[in-house]
XYZ file of C-alpha atoms in Angstrom:
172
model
C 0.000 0.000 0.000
C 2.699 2.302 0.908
C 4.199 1.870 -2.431
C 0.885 2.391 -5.142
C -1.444 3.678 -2.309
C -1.389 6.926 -4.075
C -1.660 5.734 -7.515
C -4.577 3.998 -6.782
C -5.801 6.832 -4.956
C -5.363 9.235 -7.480
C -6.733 6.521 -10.208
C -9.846 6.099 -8.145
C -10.129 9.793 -7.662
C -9.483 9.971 -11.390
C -12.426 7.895 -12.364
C -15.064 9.119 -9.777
C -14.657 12.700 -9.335
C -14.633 12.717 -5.681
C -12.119 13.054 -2.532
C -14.444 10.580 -0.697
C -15.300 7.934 -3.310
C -11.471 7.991 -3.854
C -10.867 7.344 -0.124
C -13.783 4.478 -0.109
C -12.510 3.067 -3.428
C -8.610 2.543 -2.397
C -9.658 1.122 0.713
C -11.790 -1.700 -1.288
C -9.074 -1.733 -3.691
C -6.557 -3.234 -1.012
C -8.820 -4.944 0.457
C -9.768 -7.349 -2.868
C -6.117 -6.851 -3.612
C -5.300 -8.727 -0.216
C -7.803 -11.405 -0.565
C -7.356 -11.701 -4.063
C -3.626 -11.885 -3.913
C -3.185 -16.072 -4.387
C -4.567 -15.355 -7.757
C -1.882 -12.651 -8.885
C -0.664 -14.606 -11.774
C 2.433 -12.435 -12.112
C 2.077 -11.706 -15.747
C 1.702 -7.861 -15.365
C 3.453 -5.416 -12.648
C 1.687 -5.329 -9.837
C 1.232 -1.449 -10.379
C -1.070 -2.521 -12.981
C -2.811 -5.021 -11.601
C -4.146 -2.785 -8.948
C -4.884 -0.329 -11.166
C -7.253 -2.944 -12.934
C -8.620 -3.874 -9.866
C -9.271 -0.009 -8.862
C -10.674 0.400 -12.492
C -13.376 -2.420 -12.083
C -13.875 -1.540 -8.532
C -14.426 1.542 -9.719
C -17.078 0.847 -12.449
C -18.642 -1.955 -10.160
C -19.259 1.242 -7.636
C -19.913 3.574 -10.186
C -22.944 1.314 -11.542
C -24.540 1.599 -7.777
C -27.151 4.070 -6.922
C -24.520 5.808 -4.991
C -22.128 7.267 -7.428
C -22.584 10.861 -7.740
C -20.133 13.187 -9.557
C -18.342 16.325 -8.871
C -15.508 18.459 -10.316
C -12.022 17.601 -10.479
C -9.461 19.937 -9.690
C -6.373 18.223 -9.501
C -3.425 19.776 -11.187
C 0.288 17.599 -12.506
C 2.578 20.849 -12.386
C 5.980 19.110 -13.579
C 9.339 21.219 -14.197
C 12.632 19.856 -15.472
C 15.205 21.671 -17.152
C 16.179 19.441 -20.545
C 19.897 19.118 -22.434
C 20.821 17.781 -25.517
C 22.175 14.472 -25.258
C 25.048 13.049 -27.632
C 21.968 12.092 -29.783
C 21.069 15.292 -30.168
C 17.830 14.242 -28.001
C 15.959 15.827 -25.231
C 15.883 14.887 -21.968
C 15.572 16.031 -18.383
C 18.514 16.563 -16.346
C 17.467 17.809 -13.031
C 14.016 19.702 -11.156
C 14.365 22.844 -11.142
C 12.239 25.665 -9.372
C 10.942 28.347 -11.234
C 9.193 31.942 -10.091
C 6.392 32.119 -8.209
C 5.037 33.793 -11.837
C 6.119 31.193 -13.647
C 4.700 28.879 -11.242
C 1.301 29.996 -10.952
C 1.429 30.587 -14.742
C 1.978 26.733 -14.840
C -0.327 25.635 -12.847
C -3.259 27.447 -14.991
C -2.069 25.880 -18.009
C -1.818 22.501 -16.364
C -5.577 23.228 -14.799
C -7.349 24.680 -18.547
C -5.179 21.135 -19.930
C -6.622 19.083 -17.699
C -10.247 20.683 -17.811
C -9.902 19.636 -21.632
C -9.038 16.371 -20.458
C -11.906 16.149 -18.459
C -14.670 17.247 -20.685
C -13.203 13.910 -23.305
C -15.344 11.229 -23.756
C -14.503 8.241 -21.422
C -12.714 5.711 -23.512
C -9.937 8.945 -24.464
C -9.627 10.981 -21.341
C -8.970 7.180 -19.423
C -6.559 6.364 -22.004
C -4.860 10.058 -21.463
C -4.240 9.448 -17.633
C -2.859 6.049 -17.889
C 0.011 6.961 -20.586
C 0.554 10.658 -19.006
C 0.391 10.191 -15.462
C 0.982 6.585 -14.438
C 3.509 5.701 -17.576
C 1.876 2.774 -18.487
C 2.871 1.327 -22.078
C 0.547 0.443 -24.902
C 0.339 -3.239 -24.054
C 0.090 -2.917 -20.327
C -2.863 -0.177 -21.197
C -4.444 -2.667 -23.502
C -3.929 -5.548 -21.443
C -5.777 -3.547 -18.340
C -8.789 -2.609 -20.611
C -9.012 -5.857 -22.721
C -8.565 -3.933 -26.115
C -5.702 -4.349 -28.393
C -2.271 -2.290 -28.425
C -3.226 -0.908 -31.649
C -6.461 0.467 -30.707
C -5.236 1.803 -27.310
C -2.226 3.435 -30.064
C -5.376 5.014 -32.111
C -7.360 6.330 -29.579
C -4.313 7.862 -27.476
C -3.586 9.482 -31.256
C -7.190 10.461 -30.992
C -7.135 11.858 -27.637
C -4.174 14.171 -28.268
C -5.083 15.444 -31.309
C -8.919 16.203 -29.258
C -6.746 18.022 -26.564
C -4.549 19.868 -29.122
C -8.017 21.305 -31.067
C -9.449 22.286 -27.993
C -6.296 24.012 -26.566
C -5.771 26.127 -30.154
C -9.440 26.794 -29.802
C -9.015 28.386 -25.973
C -5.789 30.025 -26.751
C -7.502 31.911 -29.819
């Protein structure tokens, strides 16, 4: 728990809208995850294995009379300084902390990004959070949702070309 506790937090949180589903959610999520664990067949990461359970616990919940939603506010402000590599790639080399200004600048970006995010249909804005904020790869996406790697590949193409219309749109 003290490892993906806040994964699955955030995933449940994610999904439902809601500090307190979230809170309810994990706690079921650890709980099947404990009772359930003789049946971990090892053939994903455990990270994603209890983000499938939180998913279906999720949905199971979600299909009761007592799901109700609500706003998400929840913001991913992340900022690295990149350098060149021999490659002549990108890639981070160390946090760094910018300006107050600069940070608060961020964070509104990051919040009108993630309201786009938000207002996607289901199958896309799920799709965004898994790749973006938990890292999970094509397969281990499609393996969680029981849809191939190729459509997962197609609707995260989807999904960011949805977010990159809307953002143009806003920004004109």
């Amino acid at each position: 728990m003290d490892e993906y506790g806040n994964d699955v937090w955030n995933y449940a949180y994610f999904l439902t809208k809601s500090t307190e589903q979230a809170d309810e959610l994990s706690q079921e999520v650890f709980i099947r995850a404990y009772s359930g664990i003789a049946h971990f067949r090892g053939e994903c990461s455990l990270k994603t294995w209890l983000l499938t359970i939180t998913r279906n616990t999720t949905f199971t919940y979600r299909k009761s009379r007592f799901f109700r939603s609500s706003l998400w506010g929840e913001t991913l402000p992340i900022h690295t300084e990149q350098v060149n590599t021999s490659q002549g790639e990108m890639k981070p080399e160390k946090w760094v902390h910018p300006s107050a200004e600069a940070e608060a600048i961020s964070r509104e970006y990051v919040h009108e990004i993630w309201d786009i995010i938000m207002a996607l249909p289901d199958k896309f804005r799920e799709l965004l959070l898994l790749h973006l904020k938990y890292e999970l790869t094509t397969g281990e996406i499609a393996e969680m949702l029981g849809i191939s790697a190729g459509t997962v590949k197609s609707r995260l193409s989807r999904a960011k070309a949805k977010v990159r219309k809307q953002w143009k749109e806003r920004s004109e």
